[in-house]
Amino acid sequence: MKIGDIIRAIEETAPLPYQEAYDNSGLYCGSVQDEASGALFTLDVTEEVVNEAIEAGYNLIIAHHPLIFKPLKRILDDSVTGRCIIRAIKNDIAVYAAHTNLDNARSGVNAMICGKLGLVNCRILQPAAELLRKLVVFVPEDHAETVRQAMFAAGAGHIGNYDSCSFNSGGQGTFRALHGADPFVGAMGSLHSEPEVRIETICESHALNRIVKAMIDSHPYEEVAWDAYPLINVHQGAGSGMVGEFEEAMDEMDFLRLLKQVFGPGCLKYSPLTGRKVQRVALCGGSGNFLVQTAMAQKADAFVTGELKYHDYFLAENRILLAEAGHYETEQFTKELLVQIVKEKFTTFATRISSIQTNPVNYL
């Protein structure tokens, strides 16, 4: 299989349009047309990780954190980033990262954390906006079902836990075939009226072109009348953080001990105890301090993330328990998640989780 096949498998779960505007997920070097000899999975790309890939004979490194985050004006060996890129290119190694697109995916980083903590009834904490489109097409009555099913098969019609969602209304379409046309119905030069169905459905913006192609390919008309509209609705299947519940509430200190056990941080920081039980938990792997007030608005008993700022702790005001478990520590399961995504589609493909400890933080 090719490197592009592996990347497509990841982006089916975490499409690049899910990433935040400041991010730089994707392929940094290499060719999607190269045959993939194996993939090394890591949280961060370091020189040691590149060397590990070389020694293993793998020509693909898949990371969570971007190797290139800020724009580069030159690639020199006077920085870690430059040395990693140079060494990867010299050894024909492709480097790819799934960062905030994987963070924001419904079954991504935060869903993995929820599973590790044993949370149920999990949902996106802050759903993303501007990711949805409404697609409308007008189809002759006898062909409406064919076109509708083609759109659904291409990815349209998903709303929450439902698929094949559409609204259909009848009406009369009119047209006159002019010189050079090849009309499916009606006579050349004559005004024709045809009973048609207006099909309305919903889709993600990144899938629009694929769905429109499937729609047109299945449509009997030579010229297809269709519209696409941007929606302000939030996307319940993508966004920042997650919130879920324990089946049984637990004491705050027991909850903090659970975090210590699951994440293994050198230091677990937390806000003053509230004196209440913890059942509903909001969380965000990595740096999630921007979600503190969203967690409180969702009536969470606790909010867990990798990094908080000093003044974030003042926001708790005895309304919520804040816990800071380390950036690396809360995202450490991402390597495992990425392997699962690839292995689900390519069961025999050679994969390895890097043995290199890339956490740059030490604790005394």
GROMACS .gro file of C-alpha atoms in nm:
model
  364
    1MET     CA    1   0.000   0.000   0.000
    2LYS     CA    2   0.104   0.358  -0.047
    3ILE     CA    3   0.173   0.626   0.214
    4GLY     CA    4  -0.131   0.811   0.082
    5ASP     CA    5  -0.351   0.512   0.172
    6ILE     CA    6  -0.237   0.530   0.535
    7ILE     CA    7  -0.295   0.905   0.549
    8ARG     CA    8  -0.644   0.871   0.401
    9ALA     CA    9  -0.734   0.616   0.668
   10ILE     CA   10  -0.639   0.864   0.940
   11GLU     CA   11  -0.820   1.152   0.773
   12GLU     CA   12  -1.141   0.951   0.748
   13THR     CA   13  -1.149   0.976   1.129
   14ALA     CA   14  -0.985   1.318   1.154
   15PRO     CA   15  -1.038   1.526   0.837
   16LEU     CA   16  -0.789   1.809   0.799
   17PRO     CA   17  -1.069   2.071   0.789
   18TYR     CA   18  -1.135   1.984   1.156
   19GLN     CA   19  -0.805   2.145   1.258
   20GLU     CA   20  -0.792   2.487   1.419
   21ALA     CA   21  -0.696   2.788   1.207
   22TYR     CA   22  -0.360   2.825   1.383
   23ASP     CA   23  -0.263   2.461   1.331
   24ASN     CA   24  -0.050   2.289   1.067
   25SER     CA   25  -0.154   1.926   1.052
   26GLY     CA   26  -0.077   1.713   0.748
   27LEU     CA   27   0.220   1.581   0.551
   28TYR     CA   28   0.547   1.775   0.594
   29CYS     CA   29   0.780   1.582   0.369
   30GLY     CA   30   0.772   1.273   0.153
   31SER     CA   31   0.543   1.149  -0.122
   32VAL     CA   32   0.196   1.000  -0.089
   33GLN     CA   33   0.281   0.786  -0.393
   34ASP     CA   34   0.567   0.601  -0.220
   35GLU     CA   35   0.505   0.246  -0.104
   36ALA     CA   36   0.481   0.237   0.276
   37SER     CA   37   0.729  -0.001   0.440
   38GLY     CA   38   0.596   0.064   0.791
   39ALA     CA   39   0.487   0.343   1.023
   40LEU     CA   40   0.637   0.465   1.349
   41PHE     CA   41   0.391   0.641   1.581
   42THR     CA   42   0.498   0.913   1.822
   43LEU     CA   43   0.362   1.214   2.007
   44ASP     CA   44   0.653   1.437   1.897
   45VAL     CA   45   0.908   1.413   1.616
   46THR     CA   46   1.263   1.433   1.747
   47GLU     CA   47   1.599   1.335   1.601
   48GLU     CA   48   1.592   1.017   1.810
   49VAL     CA   49   1.251   0.927   1.667
   50VAL     CA   50   1.375   0.977   1.310
   51ASN     CA   51   1.673   0.755   1.388
   52GLU     CA   52   1.440   0.491   1.529
   53ALA     CA   53   1.242   0.489   1.203
   54ILE     CA   54   1.564   0.453   1.002
   55GLU     CA   55   1.680   0.160   1.216
   56ALA     CA   56   1.339  -0.010   1.186
   57GLY     CA   57   1.337   0.033   0.808
   58TYR     CA   58   1.012   0.234   0.823
   59ASN     CA   59   0.959   0.519   0.579
   60LEU     CA   60   0.664   0.687   0.753
   61ILE     CA   61   0.647   0.870   1.087
   62ILE     CA   62   0.301   0.957   1.216
   63ALA     CA   63   0.295   1.209   1.500
   64HIS     CA   64   0.038   1.402   1.698
   65HIS     CA   65   0.227   1.728   1.738
   66PRO     CA   66   0.329   1.907   1.416
   67LEU     CA   67   0.695   1.895   1.318
   68ILE     CA   68   0.650   2.231   1.142
   69PHE     CA   69   0.421   2.456   1.343
   70LYS     CA   70   0.528   2.807   1.247
   71PRO     CA   71   0.627   2.913   0.892
   72LEU     CA   72   0.988   2.834   0.801
   73LYS     CA   73   1.199   3.067   0.586
   74ARG     CA   74   1.484   2.820   0.557
   75ILE     CA   75   1.568   2.461   0.649
   76LEU     CA   76   1.906   2.444   0.823
   77ASP     CA   77   2.069   2.212   1.071
   78ASP     CA   78   2.080   2.480   1.342
   79SER     CA   79   1.742   2.374   1.490
   80VAL     CA   80   1.575   2.051   1.592
   81THR     CA   81   1.307   2.102   1.330
   82GLY     CA   82   1.562   2.161   1.055
   83ARG     CA   83   1.772   1.861   1.150
   84CYS     CA   84   1.466   1.633   1.163
   85ILE     CA   85   1.345   1.746   0.821
   86ILE     CA   86   1.690   1.712   0.662
   87ARG     CA   87   1.748   1.365   0.808
   88ALA     CA   88   1.397   1.247   0.714
   89ILE     CA   89   1.434   1.364   0.353
   90LYS     CA   90   1.783   1.215   0.318
   91ASN     CA   91   1.643   0.879   0.426
   92ASP     CA   92   1.320   0.897   0.221
   93ILE     CA   93   1.102   0.913   0.531
   94ALA     CA   94   0.764   1.084   0.512
   95VAL     CA   95   0.650   1.274   0.822
   96TYR     CA   96   0.283   1.334   0.895
   97ALA     CA   97   0.095   1.478   1.194
   98ALA     CA   98  -0.270   1.464   1.301
   99HIS     CA   99  -0.299   1.738   1.563
  100THR     CA  100  -0.609   1.946   1.636
  101ASN     CA  101  -0.800   1.765   1.361
  102LEU     CA  102  -0.762   1.452   1.576
  103ASP     CA  103  -0.834   1.651   1.893
  104ASN     CA  104  -1.160   1.775   1.742
  105ALA     CA  105  -1.275   1.441   1.600
  106ARG     CA  106  -1.570   1.270   1.770
  107SER     CA  107  -1.371   0.949   1.815
  108GLY     CA  108  -1.038   1.124   1.860
  109VAL     CA  109  -0.801   1.216   2.143
  110ASN     CA  110  -1.062   1.319   2.397
  111ALA     CA  111  -1.282   1.018   2.334
  112MET     CA  112  -0.976   0.803   2.405
  113ILE     CA  113  -0.925   0.983   2.737
  114CYS     CA  114  -1.292   0.935   2.828
  115GLY     CA  115  -1.248   0.564   2.769
  116LYS     CA  116  -0.938   0.548   2.988
  117LEU     CA  117  -1.126   0.722   3.271
  118GLY     CA  118  -1.435   0.503   3.232
  119LEU     CA  119  -1.677   0.784   3.142
  120VAL     CA  120  -2.008   0.709   2.970
  121ASN     CA  121  -2.265   0.917   2.777
  122CYS     CA  122  -1.981   1.119   2.627
  123ARG     CA  123  -2.036   1.410   2.389
  124ILE     CA  124  -1.841   1.702   2.242
  125LEU     CA  125  -1.792   1.977   2.503
  126GLN     CA  126  -1.774   2.270   2.257
  127PRO     CA  127  -1.912   2.169   1.915
  128ALA     CA  128  -1.748   2.329   1.613
  129ALA     CA  129  -1.923   2.584   1.393
  130GLU     CA  130  -1.904   2.651   1.018
  131LEU     CA  131  -1.840   2.287   0.926
  132LEU     CA  132  -2.184   2.206   0.784
  133ARG     CA  133  -2.354   2.267   0.453
  134LYS     CA  134  -2.713   2.220   0.335
  135LEU     CA  135  -2.732   2.060  -0.008
  136VAL     CA  136  -3.047   2.094  -0.222
  137VAL     CA  137  -3.115   1.924  -0.557
  138PHE     CA  138  -3.418   1.896  -0.783
  139VAL     CA  139  -3.486   1.548  -0.926
  140PRO     CA  140  -3.760   1.389  -1.142
  141GLU     CA  141  -3.996   1.196  -0.914
  142ASP     CA  142  -3.909   0.852  -1.054
  143HIS     CA  143  -3.537   0.906  -0.989
  144ALA     CA  144  -3.550   1.074  -0.648
  145GLU     CA  145  -3.473   0.759  -0.452
  146THR     CA  146  -3.170   0.674  -0.667
  147VAL     CA  147  -3.018   1.020  -0.629
  148ARG     CA  148  -3.100   1.036  -0.258
  149GLN     CA  149  -2.929   0.703  -0.187
  150ALA     CA  150  -2.624   0.805  -0.391
  151MET     CA  151  -2.588   1.119  -0.178
  152PHE     CA  152  -2.625   0.920   0.145
  153ALA     CA  153  -2.366   0.664   0.029
  154ALA     CA  154  -2.122   0.949  -0.040
  155GLY     CA  155  -2.158   1.083   0.317
  156ALA     CA  156  -2.462   1.313   0.324
  157GLY     CA  157  -2.749   1.300   0.571
  158HIS     CA  158  -2.573   1.248   0.906
  159ILE     CA  159  -2.722   1.430   1.206
  160GLY     CA  160  -2.600   1.311   1.546
  161ASN     CA  161  -2.681   0.941   1.586
  162TYR     CA  162  -2.898   0.937   1.273
  163ASP     CA  163  -2.813   0.886   0.908
  164SER     CA  164  -3.007   0.906   0.580
  165CYS     CA  165  -3.160   1.236   0.695
  166SER     CA  166  -3.337   1.442   0.429
  167PHE     CA  167  -3.646   1.651   0.363
  168ASN     CA  168  -3.839   1.605   0.041
  169SER     CA  169  -4.107   1.820  -0.118
  170GLY     CA  170  -4.283   1.797  -0.454
  171GLY     CA  171  -4.325   2.059  -0.723
  172GLN     CA  172  -4.307   2.131  -1.094
  173GLY     CA  173  -3.982   2.198  -1.272
  174THR     CA  174  -3.984   2.380  -1.606
  175PHE     CA  175  -3.725   2.408  -1.881
  176ARG     CA  176  -3.683   2.448  -2.258
  177ALA     CA  177  -3.412   2.251  -2.440
  178LEU     CA  178  -3.214   2.478  -2.674
  179HIS     CA  179  -2.983   2.400  -2.965
  180GLY     CA  180  -2.707   2.158  -2.868
  181ALA     CA  181  -2.895   2.012  -2.570
  182ASP     CA  182  -2.972   1.643  -2.522
  183PRO     CA  183  -3.278   1.649  -2.293
  184PHE     CA  184  -3.370   1.348  -2.081
  185VAL     CA  185  -3.738   1.443  -2.109
  186GLY     CA  186  -3.924   1.701  -2.319
  187ALA     CA  187  -3.891   1.803  -2.682
  188MET     CA  188  -3.630   2.032  -2.835
  189GLY     CA  189  -3.747   2.392  -2.843
  190SER     CA  190  -4.064   2.326  -2.640
  191LEU     CA  191  -4.133   2.441  -2.286
  192HIS     CA  192  -4.159   2.131  -2.065
  193SER     CA  193  -4.303   2.087  -1.714
  194GLU     CA  194  -4.185   1.789  -1.509
  195PRO     CA  195  -4.300   1.665  -1.164
  196GLU     CA  196  -3.987   1.692  -0.950
  197VAL     CA  197  -3.879   1.637  -0.589
  198ARG     CA  198  -3.674   1.893  -0.400
  199ILE     CA  199  -3.430   1.691  -0.187
  200GLU     CA  200  -3.267   1.873   0.105
  201THR     CA  201  -2.993   1.713   0.312
  202ILE     CA  202  -2.691   1.806   0.520
  203CYS     CA  203  -2.321   1.730   0.493
  204GLU     CA  204  -1.980   1.833   0.618
  205SER     CA  205  -1.812   2.103   0.413
  206HIS     CA  206  -1.504   1.894   0.330
  207ALA     CA  207  -1.728   1.620   0.184
  208LEU     CA  208  -1.938   1.854  -0.032
  209ASN     CA  209  -1.749   1.803  -0.359
  210ARG     CA  210  -1.756   1.424  -0.324
  211ILE     CA  211  -2.129   1.424  -0.250
  212VAL     CA  212  -2.210   1.664  -0.536
  213LYS     CA  213  -2.020   1.438  -0.777
  214ALA     CA  214  -2.217   1.133  -0.659
  215MET     CA  215  -2.538   1.334  -0.690
  216ILE     CA  216  -2.464   1.447  -1.046
  217ASP     CA  217  -2.342   1.102  -1.156
  218SER     CA  218  -2.671   0.945  -1.041
  219HIS     CA  219  -2.895   1.222  -1.177
  220PRO     CA  220  -3.072   1.164  -1.512
  221TYR     CA  221  -3.065   1.526  -1.627
  222GLU     CA  222  -2.797   1.665  -1.856
  223GLU     CA  223  -2.790   1.984  -1.649
  224VAL     CA  224  -2.852   1.938  -1.275
  225ALA     CA  225  -3.008   2.218  -1.070
  226TRP     CA  226  -2.862   2.220  -0.717
  227ASP     CA  227  -2.770   2.462  -0.438
  228ALA     CA  228  -2.537   2.449  -0.136
  229TYR     CA  229  -2.571   2.678   0.164
  230PRO     CA  230  -2.331   2.739   0.455
  231LEU     CA  231  -2.496   2.678   0.794
  232ILE     CA  232  -2.437   2.846   1.127
  233ASN     CA  233  -2.547   2.529   1.309
  234VAL     CA  234  -2.277   2.373   1.526
  235HIS     CA  235  -2.153   2.027   1.435
  236GLN     CA  236  -2.228   1.786   1.720
  237GLY     CA  237  -1.981   1.536   1.575
  238ALA     CA  238  -1.673   1.758   1.591
  239GLY     CA  239  -1.528   2.016   1.827
  240SER     CA  240  -1.316   2.082   2.134
  241GLY     CA  241  -1.307   1.870   2.447
  242MET     CA  242  -1.561   1.616   2.571
  243VAL     CA  243  -1.794   1.577   2.865
  244GLY     CA  244  -1.921   1.252   3.015
  245GLU     CA  245  -2.032   1.091   3.339
  246PHE     CA  246  -1.921   0.825   3.581
  247GLU     CA  247  -2.188   0.563   3.640
  248GLU     CA  248  -2.146   0.635   4.011
  249ALA     CA  249  -2.030   0.963   4.167
  250MET     CA  250  -1.701   0.956   4.359
  251ASP     CA  251  -1.528   1.168   4.621
  252GLU     CA  252  -1.304   1.443   4.485
  253MET     CA  253  -0.985   1.294   4.629
  254ASP     CA  254  -1.072   0.952   4.485
  255PHE     CA  255  -1.121   1.123   4.150
  256LEU     CA  256  -0.783   1.295   4.173
  257ARG     CA  257  -0.618   0.965   4.265
  258LEU     CA  258  -0.779   0.811   3.957
  259LEU     CA  259  -0.626   1.085   3.741
  260LYS     CA  260  -0.286   1.021   3.901
  261GLN     CA  261  -0.322   0.649   3.828
  262VAL     CA  262  -0.441   0.685   3.468
  263PHE     CA  263  -0.213   0.966   3.350
  264GLY     CA  264   0.088   0.912   3.577
  265PRO     CA  265   0.195   1.278   3.595
  266GLY     CA  266   0.500   1.377   3.795
  267CYS     CA  267   0.278   1.636   3.960
  268LEU     CA  268  -0.102   1.662   3.960
  269LYS     CA  269  -0.217   2.018   4.019
  270TYR     CA  270  -0.574   2.099   4.119
  271SER     CA  271  -0.794   2.381   4.246
  272PRO     CA  272  -0.944   2.396   4.600
  273LEU     CA  273  -1.186   2.110   4.664
  274THR     CA  274  -1.554   2.198   4.638
  275GLY     CA  275  -1.675   1.944   4.893
  276ARG     CA  276  -1.910   1.785   4.638
  277LYS     CA  277  -1.905   1.451   4.458
  278VAL     CA  278  -1.765   1.418   4.107
  279GLN     CA  279  -1.988   1.258   3.845
  280ARG     CA  280  -1.998   1.477   3.535
  281VAL     CA  281  -1.648   1.537   3.401
  282ALA     CA  282  -1.537   1.768   3.120
  283LEU     CA  283  -1.191   1.722   2.973
  284CYS     CA  284  -0.952   1.825   2.700
  285GLY     CA  285  -0.617   1.663   2.625
  286GLY     CA  286  -0.319   1.896   2.594
  287SER     CA  287  -0.378   2.267   2.647
  288GLY     CA  288  -0.748   2.313   2.718
  289ASN     CA  289  -0.764   2.614   2.949
  290PHE     CA  290  -0.989   2.794   2.697
  291LEU     CA  291  -1.267   2.548   2.788
  292VAL     CA  292  -1.290   2.614   3.164
  293GLN     CA  293  -1.598   2.835   3.143
  294THR     CA  294  -1.760   2.605   2.886
  295ALA     CA  295  -1.715   2.317   3.131
  296MET     CA  296  -1.884   2.520   3.404
  297ALA     CA  297  -2.169   2.611   3.169
  298GLN     CA  298  -2.217   2.238   3.104
  299LYS     CA  299  -2.254   2.188   3.484
  300ALA     CA  300  -1.946   1.968   3.501
  301ASP     CA  301  -1.828   1.876   3.851
  302ALA     CA  302  -1.466   1.865   3.732
  303PHE     CA  303  -1.257   1.975   3.435
  304VAL     CA  304  -0.937   1.792   3.344
  305THR     CA  305  -0.675   1.913   3.099
  306GLY     CA  306  -0.301   1.907   3.042
  307GLU     CA  307  -0.225   2.274   3.101
  308LEU     CA  308  -0.388   2.557   3.295
  309LYS     CA  309  -0.262   2.907   3.358
  310TYR     CA  310  -0.229   3.049   3.709
  311HIS     CA  311  -0.529   3.279   3.673
  312ASP     CA  312  -0.747   3.000   3.535
  313TYR     CA  313  -0.765   2.855   3.885
  314PHE     CA  314  -0.946   3.165   4.007
  315LEU     CA  315  -1.229   3.088   3.766
  316ALA     CA  316  -1.329   2.780   3.965
  317GLU     CA  317  -1.491   2.984   4.247
  318ASN     CA  318  -1.598   2.665   4.426
  319ARG     CA  319  -1.820   2.579   4.129
  320ILE     CA  320  -1.592   2.320   3.971
  321LEU     CA  321  -1.282   2.115   4.048
  322LEU     CA  322  -0.998   2.193   3.805
  323ALA     CA  323  -0.722   1.938   3.752
  324GLU     CA  324  -0.401   1.984   3.554
  325ALA     CA  325  -0.246   1.649   3.464
  326GLY     CA  326   0.028   1.745   3.214
  327HIS     CA  327   0.027   1.810   2.840
  328TYR     CA  328   0.221   1.500   2.744
  329GLU     CA  329   0.048   1.287   3.004
  330THR     CA  330  -0.306   1.364   2.885
  331GLU     CA  331  -0.210   1.302   2.522
  332GLN     CA  332   0.010   0.997   2.570
  333PHE     CA  333  -0.268   0.763   2.451
  334THR     CA  334  -0.280   0.935   2.112
  335LYS     CA  335  -0.007   0.706   1.977
  336GLU     CA  336  -0.221   0.406   2.068
  337LEU     CA  337  -0.526   0.570   1.908
  338LEU     CA  338  -0.346   0.636   1.579
  339VAL     CA  339  -0.226   0.276   1.562
  340GLN     CA  340  -0.584   0.157   1.618
  341ILE     CA  341  -0.713   0.377   1.336
  342VAL     CA  342  -0.456   0.243   1.089
  343LYS     CA  343  -0.482  -0.120   1.202
  344GLU     CA  344  -0.860  -0.117   1.173
  345LYS     CA  345  -0.824  -0.076   0.796
  346PHE     CA  346  -0.482  -0.232   0.732
  347THR     CA  347  -0.454  -0.522   0.975
  348THR     CA  348  -0.123  -0.660   0.848
  349PHE     CA  349   0.057  -0.328   0.795
  350ALA     CA  350   0.379  -0.293   0.995
  351THR     CA  351   0.335  -0.047   1.281
  352ARG     CA  352   0.535   0.040   1.591
  353ILE     CA  353   0.481   0.282   1.877
  354SER     CA  354   0.803   0.473   1.931
  355SER     CA  355   1.008   0.370   2.234
  356ILE     CA  356   1.151   0.722   2.260
  357GLN     CA  357   1.033   0.930   2.556
  358THR     CA  358   0.963   1.266   2.396
  359ASN     CA  359   0.815   1.448   2.697
  360PRO     CA  360   1.039   1.757   2.740
  361VAL     CA  361   0.915   1.820   3.096
  362ASN     CA  362   1.094   1.675   3.400
  363TYR     CA  363   0.980   1.677   3.762
  364LEU     CA  364   1.200   1.708   4.068
   0.00000   0.00000   0.00000
